[in-house]
Coordinates of C-alpha atoms and ligand atoms in Angstrom, one line a residue:
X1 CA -110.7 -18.1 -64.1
X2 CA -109.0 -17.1 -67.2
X3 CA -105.6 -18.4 -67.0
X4 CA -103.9 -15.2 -69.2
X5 CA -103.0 -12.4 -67.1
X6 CA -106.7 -10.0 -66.8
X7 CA -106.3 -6.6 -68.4
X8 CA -108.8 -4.3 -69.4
X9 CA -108.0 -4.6 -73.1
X10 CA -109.1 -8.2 -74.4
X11 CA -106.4 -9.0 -77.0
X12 CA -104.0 -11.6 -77.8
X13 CA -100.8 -8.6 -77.2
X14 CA -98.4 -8.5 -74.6
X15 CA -98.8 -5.8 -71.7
X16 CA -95.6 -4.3 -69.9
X17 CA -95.4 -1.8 -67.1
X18 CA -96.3 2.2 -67.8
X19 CA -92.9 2.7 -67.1
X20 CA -89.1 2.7 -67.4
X21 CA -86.3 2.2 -64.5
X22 CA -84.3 5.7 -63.9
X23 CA -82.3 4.6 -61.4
X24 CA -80.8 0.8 -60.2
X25 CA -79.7 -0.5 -56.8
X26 CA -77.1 -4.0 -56.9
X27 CA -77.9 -7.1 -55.8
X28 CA -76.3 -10.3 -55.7
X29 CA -76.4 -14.4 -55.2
X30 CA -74.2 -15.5 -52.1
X31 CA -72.6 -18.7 -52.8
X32 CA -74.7 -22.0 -51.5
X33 CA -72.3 -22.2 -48.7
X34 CA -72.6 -18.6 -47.8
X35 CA -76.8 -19.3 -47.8
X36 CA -76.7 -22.4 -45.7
X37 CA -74.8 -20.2 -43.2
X38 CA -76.9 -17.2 -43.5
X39 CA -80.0 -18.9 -42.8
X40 CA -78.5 -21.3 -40.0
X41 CA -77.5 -18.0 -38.5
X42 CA -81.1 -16.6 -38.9
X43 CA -82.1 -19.3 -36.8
X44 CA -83.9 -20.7 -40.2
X45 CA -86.3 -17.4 -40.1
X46 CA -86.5 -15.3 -42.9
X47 CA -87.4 -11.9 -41.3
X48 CA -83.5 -12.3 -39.4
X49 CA -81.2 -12.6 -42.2
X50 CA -79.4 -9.6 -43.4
X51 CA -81.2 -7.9 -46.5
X52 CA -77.7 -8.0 -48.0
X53 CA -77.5 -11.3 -47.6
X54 CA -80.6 -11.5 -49.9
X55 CA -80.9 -12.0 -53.6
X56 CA -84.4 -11.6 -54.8
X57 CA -86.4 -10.4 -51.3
X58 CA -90.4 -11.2 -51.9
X59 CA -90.6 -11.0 -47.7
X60 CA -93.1 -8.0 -48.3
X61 CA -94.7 -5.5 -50.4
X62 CA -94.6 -3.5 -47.1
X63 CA -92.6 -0.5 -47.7
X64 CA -90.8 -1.9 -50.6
X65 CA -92.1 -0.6 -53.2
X66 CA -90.2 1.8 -56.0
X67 CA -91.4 5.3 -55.6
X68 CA -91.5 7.5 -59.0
X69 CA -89.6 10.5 -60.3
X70 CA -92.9 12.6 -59.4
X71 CA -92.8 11.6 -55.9
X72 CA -89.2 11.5 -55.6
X73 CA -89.3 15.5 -56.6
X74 CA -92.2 15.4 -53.9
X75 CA -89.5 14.5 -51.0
X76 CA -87.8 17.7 -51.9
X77 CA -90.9 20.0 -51.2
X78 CA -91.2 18.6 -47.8
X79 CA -92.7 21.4 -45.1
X80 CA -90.8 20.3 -41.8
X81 CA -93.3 22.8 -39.9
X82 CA -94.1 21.1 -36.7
X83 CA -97.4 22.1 -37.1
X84 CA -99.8 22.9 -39.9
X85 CA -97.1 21.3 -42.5
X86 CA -98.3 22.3 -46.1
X87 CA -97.9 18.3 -47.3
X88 CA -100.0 17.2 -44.4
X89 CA -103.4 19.3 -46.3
X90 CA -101.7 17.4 -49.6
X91 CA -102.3 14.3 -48.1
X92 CA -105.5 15.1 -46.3
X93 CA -106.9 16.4 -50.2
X94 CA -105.8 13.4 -51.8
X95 CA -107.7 10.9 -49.1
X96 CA -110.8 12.9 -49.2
X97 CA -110.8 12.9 -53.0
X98 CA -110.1 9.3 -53.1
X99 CA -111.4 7.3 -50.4
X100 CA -113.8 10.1 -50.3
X101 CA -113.7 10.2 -45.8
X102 CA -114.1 13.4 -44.4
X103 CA -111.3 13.5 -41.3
X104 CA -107.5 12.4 -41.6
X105 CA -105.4 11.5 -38.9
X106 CA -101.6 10.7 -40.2
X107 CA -99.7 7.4 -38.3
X108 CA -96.2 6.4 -38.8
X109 CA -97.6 3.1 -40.5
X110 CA -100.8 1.3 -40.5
X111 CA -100.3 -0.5 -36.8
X112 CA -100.4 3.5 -35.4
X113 CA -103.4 3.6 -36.7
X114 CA -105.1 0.7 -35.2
X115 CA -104.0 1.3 -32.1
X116 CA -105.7 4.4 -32.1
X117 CA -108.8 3.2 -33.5
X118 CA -109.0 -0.1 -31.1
X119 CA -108.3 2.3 -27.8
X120 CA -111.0 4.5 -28.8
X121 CA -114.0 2.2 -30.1
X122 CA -113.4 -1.4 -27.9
X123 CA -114.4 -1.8 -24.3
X124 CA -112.7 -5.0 -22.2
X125 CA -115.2 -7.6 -23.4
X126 CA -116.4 -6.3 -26.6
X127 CA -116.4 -8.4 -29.9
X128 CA -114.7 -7.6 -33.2
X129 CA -116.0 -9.5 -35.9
X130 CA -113.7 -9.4 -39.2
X131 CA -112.6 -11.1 -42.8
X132 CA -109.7 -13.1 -41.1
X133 CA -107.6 -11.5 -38.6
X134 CA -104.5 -9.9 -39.8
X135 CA -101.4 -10.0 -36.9
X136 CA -101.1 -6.6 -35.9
X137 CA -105.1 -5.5 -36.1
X138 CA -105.7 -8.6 -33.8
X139 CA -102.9 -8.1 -31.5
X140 CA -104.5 -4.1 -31.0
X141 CA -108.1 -5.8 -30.8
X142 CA -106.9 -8.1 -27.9
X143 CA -104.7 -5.5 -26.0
X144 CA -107.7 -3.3 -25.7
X145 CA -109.7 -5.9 -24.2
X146 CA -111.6 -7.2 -26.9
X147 CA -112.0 -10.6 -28.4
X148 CA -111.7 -10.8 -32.6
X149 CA -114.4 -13.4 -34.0
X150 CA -113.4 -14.6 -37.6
X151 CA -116.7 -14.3 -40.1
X152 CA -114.5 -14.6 -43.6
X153 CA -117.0 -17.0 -45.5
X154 CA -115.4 -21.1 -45.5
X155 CA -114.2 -21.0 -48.6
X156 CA -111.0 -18.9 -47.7
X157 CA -109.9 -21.6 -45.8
X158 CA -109.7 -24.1 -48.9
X159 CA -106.4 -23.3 -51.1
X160 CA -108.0 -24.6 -54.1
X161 CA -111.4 -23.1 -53.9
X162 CA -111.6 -21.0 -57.1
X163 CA -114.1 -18.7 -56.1
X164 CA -113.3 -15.1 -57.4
X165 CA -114.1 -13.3 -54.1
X166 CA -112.8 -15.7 -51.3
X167 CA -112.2 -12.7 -49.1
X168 CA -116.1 -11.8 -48.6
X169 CA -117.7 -12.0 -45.3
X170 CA -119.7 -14.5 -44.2
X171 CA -123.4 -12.7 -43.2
X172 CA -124.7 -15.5 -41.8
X173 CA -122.0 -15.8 -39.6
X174 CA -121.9 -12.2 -39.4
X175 CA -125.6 -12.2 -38.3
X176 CA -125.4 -14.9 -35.7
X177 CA -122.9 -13.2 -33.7
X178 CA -125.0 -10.2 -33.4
X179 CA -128.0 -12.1 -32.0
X180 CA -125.3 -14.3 -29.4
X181 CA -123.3 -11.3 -27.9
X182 CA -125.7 -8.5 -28.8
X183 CA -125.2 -5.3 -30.6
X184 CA -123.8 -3.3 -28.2
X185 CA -121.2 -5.3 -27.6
X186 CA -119.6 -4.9 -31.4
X187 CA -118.0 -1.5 -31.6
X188 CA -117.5 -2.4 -35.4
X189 CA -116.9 -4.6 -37.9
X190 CA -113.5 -4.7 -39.5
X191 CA -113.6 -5.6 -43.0
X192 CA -109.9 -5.4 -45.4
X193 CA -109.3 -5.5 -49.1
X194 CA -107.8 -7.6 -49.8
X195 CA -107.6 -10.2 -46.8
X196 CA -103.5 -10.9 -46.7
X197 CA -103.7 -14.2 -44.6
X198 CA -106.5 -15.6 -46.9
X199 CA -104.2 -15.2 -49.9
X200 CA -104.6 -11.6 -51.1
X201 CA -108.2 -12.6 -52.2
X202 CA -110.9 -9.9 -52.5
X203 CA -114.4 -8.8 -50.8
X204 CA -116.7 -7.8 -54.0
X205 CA -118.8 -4.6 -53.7
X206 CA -121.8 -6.6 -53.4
X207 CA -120.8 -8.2 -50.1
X208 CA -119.2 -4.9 -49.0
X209 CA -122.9 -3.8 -49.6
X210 CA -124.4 -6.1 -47.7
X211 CA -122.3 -5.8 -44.6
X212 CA -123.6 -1.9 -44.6
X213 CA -127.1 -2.9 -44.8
X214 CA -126.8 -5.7 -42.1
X215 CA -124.7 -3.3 -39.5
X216 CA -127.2 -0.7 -39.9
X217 CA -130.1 -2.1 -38.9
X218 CA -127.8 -3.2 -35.5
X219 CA -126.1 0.2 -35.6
X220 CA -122.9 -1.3 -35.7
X221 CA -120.0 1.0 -37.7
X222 CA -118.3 -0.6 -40.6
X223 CA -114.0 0.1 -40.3
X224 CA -112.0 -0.7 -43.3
X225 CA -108.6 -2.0 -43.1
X226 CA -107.9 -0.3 -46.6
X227 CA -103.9 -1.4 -47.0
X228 CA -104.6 -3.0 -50.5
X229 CA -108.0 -1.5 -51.0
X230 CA -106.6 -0.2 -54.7
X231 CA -105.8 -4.4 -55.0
X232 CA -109.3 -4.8 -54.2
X233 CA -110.8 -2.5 -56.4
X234 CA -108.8 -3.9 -59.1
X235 CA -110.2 -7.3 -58.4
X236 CA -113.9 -6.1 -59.0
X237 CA -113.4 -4.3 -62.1
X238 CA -112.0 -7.6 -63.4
X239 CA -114.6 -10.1 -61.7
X240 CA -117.8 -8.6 -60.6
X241 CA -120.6 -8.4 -63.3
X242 CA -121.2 -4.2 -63.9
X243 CA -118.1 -3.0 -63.2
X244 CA -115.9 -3.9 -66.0
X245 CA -115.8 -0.4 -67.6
X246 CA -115.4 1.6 -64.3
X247 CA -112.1 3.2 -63.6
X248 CA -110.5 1.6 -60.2
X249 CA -110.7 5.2 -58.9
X250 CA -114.0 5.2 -58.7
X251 CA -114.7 1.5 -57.7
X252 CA -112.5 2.3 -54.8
X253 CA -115.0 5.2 -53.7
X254 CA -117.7 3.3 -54.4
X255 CA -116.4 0.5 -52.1
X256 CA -115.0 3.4 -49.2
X257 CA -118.7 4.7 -49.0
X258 CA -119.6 1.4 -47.7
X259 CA -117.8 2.1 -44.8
X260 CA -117.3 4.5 -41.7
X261 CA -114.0 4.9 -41.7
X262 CA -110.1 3.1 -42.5
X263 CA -107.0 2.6 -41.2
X264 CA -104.1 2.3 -43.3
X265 CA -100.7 1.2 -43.9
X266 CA -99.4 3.6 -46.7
X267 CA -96.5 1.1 -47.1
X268 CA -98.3 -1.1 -49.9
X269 CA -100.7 0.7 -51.7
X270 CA -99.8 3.8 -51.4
X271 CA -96.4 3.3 -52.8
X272 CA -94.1 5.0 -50.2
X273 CA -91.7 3.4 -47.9
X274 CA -93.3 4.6 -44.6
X275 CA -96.7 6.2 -43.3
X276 CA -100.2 5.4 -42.9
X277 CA -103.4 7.1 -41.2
X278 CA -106.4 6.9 -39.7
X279 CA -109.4 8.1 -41.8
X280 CA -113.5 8.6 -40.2
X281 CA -116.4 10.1 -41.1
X282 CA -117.4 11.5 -37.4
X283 CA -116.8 14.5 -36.3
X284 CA -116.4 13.0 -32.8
X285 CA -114.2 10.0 -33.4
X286 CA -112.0 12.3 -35.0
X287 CA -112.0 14.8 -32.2
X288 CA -110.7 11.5 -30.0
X289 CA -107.9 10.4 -32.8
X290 CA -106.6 13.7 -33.2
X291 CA -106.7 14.3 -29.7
X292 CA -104.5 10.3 -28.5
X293 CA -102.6 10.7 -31.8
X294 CA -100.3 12.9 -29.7
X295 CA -99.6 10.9 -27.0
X296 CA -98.4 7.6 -29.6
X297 CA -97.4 9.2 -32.9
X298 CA -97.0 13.2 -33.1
X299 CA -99.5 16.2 -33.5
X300 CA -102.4 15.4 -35.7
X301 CA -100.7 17.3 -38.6
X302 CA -97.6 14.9 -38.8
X303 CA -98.5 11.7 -36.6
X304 CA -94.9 10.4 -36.9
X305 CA -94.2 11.2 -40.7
X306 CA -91.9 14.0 -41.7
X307 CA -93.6 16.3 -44.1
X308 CA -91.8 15.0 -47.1
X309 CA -93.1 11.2 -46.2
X310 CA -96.4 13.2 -46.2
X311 CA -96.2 14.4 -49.8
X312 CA -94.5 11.6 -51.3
X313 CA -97.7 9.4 -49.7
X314 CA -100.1 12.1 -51.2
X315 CA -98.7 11.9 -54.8
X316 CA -98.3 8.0 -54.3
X317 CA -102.2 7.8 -53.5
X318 CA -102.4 9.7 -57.2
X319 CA -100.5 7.0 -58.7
X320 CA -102.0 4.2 -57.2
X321 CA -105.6 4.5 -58.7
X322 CA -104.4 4.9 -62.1
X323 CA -105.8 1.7 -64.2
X324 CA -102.0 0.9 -66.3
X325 CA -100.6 1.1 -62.7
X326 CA -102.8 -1.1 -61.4
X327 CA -102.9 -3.3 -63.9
X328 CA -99.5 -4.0 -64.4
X329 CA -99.7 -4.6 -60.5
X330 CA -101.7 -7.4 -60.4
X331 CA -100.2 -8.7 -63.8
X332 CA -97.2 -9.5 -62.4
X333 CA -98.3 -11.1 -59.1
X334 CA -100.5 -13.4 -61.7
X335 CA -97.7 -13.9 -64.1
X336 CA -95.4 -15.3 -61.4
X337 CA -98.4 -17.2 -59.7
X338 CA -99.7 -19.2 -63.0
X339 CA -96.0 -19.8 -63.8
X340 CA -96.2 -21.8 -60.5
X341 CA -99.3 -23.4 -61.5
X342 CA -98.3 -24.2 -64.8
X343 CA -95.5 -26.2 -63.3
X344 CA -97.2 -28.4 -61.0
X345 CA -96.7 -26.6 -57.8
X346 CA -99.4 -25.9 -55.4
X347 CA -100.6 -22.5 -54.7
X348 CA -103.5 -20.8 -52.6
X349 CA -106.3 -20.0 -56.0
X350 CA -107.4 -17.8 -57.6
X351 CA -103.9 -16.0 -57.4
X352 CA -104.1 -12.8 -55.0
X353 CA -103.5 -9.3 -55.6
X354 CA -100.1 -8.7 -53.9
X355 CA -98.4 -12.2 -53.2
X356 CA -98.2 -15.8 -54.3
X357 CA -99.1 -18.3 -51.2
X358 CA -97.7 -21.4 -51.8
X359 CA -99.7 -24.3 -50.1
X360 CA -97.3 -25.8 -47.2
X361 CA -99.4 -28.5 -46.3
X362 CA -99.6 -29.8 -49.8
X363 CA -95.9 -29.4 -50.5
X364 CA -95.0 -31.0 -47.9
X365 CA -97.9 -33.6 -46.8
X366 CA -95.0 -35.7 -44.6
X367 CA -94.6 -32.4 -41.8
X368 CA -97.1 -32.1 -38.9
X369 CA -98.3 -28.4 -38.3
X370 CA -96.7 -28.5 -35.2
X371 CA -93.2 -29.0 -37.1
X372 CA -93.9 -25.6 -38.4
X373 CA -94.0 -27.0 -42.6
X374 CA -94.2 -23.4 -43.9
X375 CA -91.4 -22.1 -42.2
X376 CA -88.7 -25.1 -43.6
X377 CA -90.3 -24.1 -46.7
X378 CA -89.5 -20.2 -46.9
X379 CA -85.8 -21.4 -44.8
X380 CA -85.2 -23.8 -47.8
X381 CA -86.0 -21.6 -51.0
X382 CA -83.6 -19.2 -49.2
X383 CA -81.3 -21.7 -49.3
X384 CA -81.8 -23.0 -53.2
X385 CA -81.5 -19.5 -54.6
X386 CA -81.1 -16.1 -51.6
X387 CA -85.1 -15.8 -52.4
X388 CA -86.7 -14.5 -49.3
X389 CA -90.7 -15.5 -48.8
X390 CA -92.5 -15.2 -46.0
X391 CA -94.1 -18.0 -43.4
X392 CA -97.8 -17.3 -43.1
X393 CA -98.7 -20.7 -40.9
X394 CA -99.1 -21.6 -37.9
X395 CA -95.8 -19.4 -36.3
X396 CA -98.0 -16.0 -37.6
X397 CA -101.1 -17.7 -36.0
X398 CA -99.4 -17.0 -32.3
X399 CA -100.8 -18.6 -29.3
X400 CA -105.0 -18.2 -28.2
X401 CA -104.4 -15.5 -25.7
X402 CA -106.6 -17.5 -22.7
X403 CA -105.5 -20.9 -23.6
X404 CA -101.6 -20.8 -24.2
X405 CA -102.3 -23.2 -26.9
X406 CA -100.8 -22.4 -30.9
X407 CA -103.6 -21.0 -33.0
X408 CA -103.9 -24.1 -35.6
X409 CA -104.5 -22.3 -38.9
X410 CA -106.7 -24.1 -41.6
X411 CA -103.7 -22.4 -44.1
X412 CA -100.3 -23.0 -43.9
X413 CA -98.4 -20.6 -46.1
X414 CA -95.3 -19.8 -47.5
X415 CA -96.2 -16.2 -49.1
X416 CA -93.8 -14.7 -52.4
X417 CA -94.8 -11.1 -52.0
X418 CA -94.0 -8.8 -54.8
X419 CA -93.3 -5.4 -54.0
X420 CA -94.4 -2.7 -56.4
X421 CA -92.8 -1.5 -59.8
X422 CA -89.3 -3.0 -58.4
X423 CA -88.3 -6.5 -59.9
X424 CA -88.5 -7.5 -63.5
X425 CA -89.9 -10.5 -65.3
X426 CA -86.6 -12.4 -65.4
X427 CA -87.0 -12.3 -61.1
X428 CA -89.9 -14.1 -61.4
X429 CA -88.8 -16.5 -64.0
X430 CA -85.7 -17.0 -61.6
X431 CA -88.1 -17.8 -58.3
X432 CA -90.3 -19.7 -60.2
X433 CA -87.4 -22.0 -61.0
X434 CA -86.4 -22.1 -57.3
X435 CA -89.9 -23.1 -56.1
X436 CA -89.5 -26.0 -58.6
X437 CA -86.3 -27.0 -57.6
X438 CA -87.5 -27.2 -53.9
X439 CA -90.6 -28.6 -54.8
X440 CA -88.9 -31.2 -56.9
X441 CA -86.3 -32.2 -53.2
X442 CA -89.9 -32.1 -51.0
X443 CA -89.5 -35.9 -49.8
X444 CA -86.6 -35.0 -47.9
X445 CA -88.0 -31.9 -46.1
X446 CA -88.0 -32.5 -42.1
X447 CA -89.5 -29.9 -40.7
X448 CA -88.0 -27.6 -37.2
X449 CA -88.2 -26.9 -33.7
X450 CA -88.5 -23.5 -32.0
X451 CA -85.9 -23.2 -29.7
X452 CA -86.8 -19.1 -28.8
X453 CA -90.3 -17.7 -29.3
X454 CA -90.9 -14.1 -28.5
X455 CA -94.5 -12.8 -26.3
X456 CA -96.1 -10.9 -29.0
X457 CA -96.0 -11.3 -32.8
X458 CA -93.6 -14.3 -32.6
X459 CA -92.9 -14.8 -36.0
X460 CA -90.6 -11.6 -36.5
X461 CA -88.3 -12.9 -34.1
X462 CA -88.6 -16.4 -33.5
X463 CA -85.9 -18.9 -33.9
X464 CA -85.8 -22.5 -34.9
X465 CA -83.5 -25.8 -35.4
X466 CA -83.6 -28.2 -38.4
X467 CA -84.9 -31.5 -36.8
Ligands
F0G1 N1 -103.3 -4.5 -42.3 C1 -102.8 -5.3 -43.2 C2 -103.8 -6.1 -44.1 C3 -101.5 -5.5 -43.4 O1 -101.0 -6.3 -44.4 C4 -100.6 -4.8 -42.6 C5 -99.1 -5.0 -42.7 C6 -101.1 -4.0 -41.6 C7 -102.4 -3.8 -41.5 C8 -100.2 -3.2 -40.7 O2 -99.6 -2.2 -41.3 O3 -97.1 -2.7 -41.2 O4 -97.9 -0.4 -41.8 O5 -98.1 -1.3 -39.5 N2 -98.6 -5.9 -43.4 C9 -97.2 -6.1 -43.7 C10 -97.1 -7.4 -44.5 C11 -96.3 -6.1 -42.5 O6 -96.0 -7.8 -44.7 O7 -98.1 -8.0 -44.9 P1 -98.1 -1.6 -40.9

């Protein structure tokens, strides 16, 4: 790969963001002392400190984001209706006309939405084969009684594999799962753009393609998990042969129609700071979603979002297809990540769409798995500089539900995730220097113990010890 930032315009000039900050929120660097004892009283896990407490906060791109003045005038034409709410047929336009599915459901966030879809579609027993599992999209798999197979092709499990589209399916694998459980028991497959826990790497259209013509001959549906689909899209402009000249707009639609349907978190994408839905072609399935929506979220014209969430998600669907937008997106995950590169450090290649992943395992080849190396490694760049990153190792794995046992991930992580349009190139400069500085004190790293572990999704909660 090209180790310059990828824009559409070949030249040897700078690019910069299509736009300009209007409005700035404070932030500041607690002392050392003050970050030792933050994180101490975190119980060394990132997702408990206080946000104030943070300086630069690359936890997530979920919900972060900055939204723009268009959709910040968009929050002020909110229809609070209970029913029929004006921005809820916004919304439902600008799906159809982008993703290009026929019925919307709204959810309060992405997780509503796969809830809905895993009560309606898996039966105790059934299979759900997908690109890597993702924490929440398993965790609603397993609840409804089915068992999440993982057909993401090897390479995604090798950090430094620099294939351009690590996040792919694997059809073989795909194929042989089919002929051992049977077609009837796979209600779908769940394919995302891009895969998160692989690294932010892409699917290219060409795979996408072949998954629809593999599934149809089984009769098997085809759901999208399209949180970064836009990041996807992006991906194959840049990499697959044919596609350079296409707007992202339309690459997205192009990739949608390989599909049956999505769910969504509207929190990375989709630029807002809450919302998602649950998108199908069927007439039926929808009749189902719109119909359970009600018991979890709200009525199937609000599903837990006020109406002003609504339009600010409808006009930040708008923005997120437009090429600069995208561009400048990506650019800055890939400025930050080659930085890294460029100064020794390793990181999961090529460089994902939404987040850095440094490699935890390399960084720190003295700490056992079970000694949880990616989690001393986000606790101790908190420490060096109030930069918060997230642990995507073997605490995210969780435990195999029959077993007891810890999930033993071929990746442990430590993930920089940069939200959208909100820090500037002097923030990545800064945690660029940071990771270096840790990277630099490595030999002494010791690794933790868990001293509290929560049932489901331990790593929000979970607390540890230095040992
Ligand atoms: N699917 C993917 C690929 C995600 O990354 C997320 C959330 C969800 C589904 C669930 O959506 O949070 O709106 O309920 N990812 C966040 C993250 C939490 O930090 O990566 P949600």
């Amino acid at each position: 790969m090209a180790k310059e930032p990828q824009g559409r315009r070949p030249t040897r000039r700078s690019w910069a963001e299509p736009w300009k900050v209007k409005v700035v929120e404070p932030i500041k660097m607690l002392s050392p002392a003050e970050r030792e004892r933050a994180i101490a009283e975190a119980g060394y896990n990132t997702f408990l400190l206080r946000s104030e407490d943070v300086y630069i906060d690359l936890l997530t791109d979920s919900g972060t984001s900055a939204m723009s003045d268009w959709q910040w005038a968009g929050m002020m034409m909110g229809d609070e209706a209970y029913a029929g709410s004006r921005n809820f047929y916004h919304l439902e336009a600008a799906i159809r006309e982008h993703y290009g599915y026929r019925y919307v459901v709204p959810t309060h966030q992405g997780r509503g939405a796969e809830n809905l879809l895993s009560r309606i579609l898996i039966e105790p027993g059934d299979f759900v084969p997908g690109n890597m599992y993702f924490t929440t999209t398993r965790l609603h798999q397993e609840l409804a009684g089915g068992t999440f197979v993982d057909v993401i092709v090897p390479e995604a499990h090798d950090p430094a594999d620099e294939s351009p589209f690590k996040g792919n399916v694997d059809l073989e694998a795909l194929e042989a799962l089919i002929r051992k459980v049977g077609a009837d028991r796979i209600p779908y497959v769940c394919i995302a753009g891009t895969v998160n826990m692989a690294g932010g790497q892409p699917m290219s259209m060409a795979n996408a393609r072949a998954v629809r013509e593999l599934t149809a001959r089984h009769g098997i549906r085809v759901m999208l998990d399209a949180t970064r689909a836009v990041e996807n899209a992006y991906f194959i402009q840049q990499r697959e042969p044919g596609y350079r000249d296409k707007p992202v707009a339309e690459i997205l639609r192009e990739y949608c129609s390989c599909t049956d349907g999505c769910t969504m978190s509207g929190k990375k994408d989709a630029l807002v700071n809450i919302g998602g839905w649950l998108a199908v072609n069927e007439r039926e399935l929808y009749e189902e979603a719109s119909n359970l929506v009600v018991v979890y979220e709200g009525l199937h014209t609000y599903g837990g979002m006020a109406g002003r969430d609504m339009e600010a998600m409808a006009r930040g669907i708008v923005e997120s297809v437009d090429d600069d937008h995208i561009h400048a997106r990506v650019g800055q995950v890939e400025y930050l990540g080659h930085k890294l590169i460029d100064l020794g450090v390793p990181v999961v290649r090529p460089i994902g769409g939404h987040a850095v992943y440094l490699d935890a395992r390399a960084f720190y080849p003295q700490i056992r798995q079970d000694d949880f190396p990616a989690q001393t490694l986000a606790a101790s760049l908190y420490a060096d500089s109030g930069v918060r990153a997230m642990e995507r190792g073997i605490v995210s794995a969780g435990r195999d539900a029959e077993t007891g046992e810890h999930h033993y991930p071929a990746l442990e992580l430590v993930r920089l995730t940069i939200p959208r349009r909100v820090y500037t190139q002097a923030h990545m400069d800064l945690t660029a220097e940071s990771v270096a500085a840790v990277f630099d004190a490595r030999e002494s790293a010791r690794g933790l113990k868990m001293t509290y572990e929560p049932k489901y999704l331990r790593f929000f909660q979970a607390r540890f010890e230095p040992l």
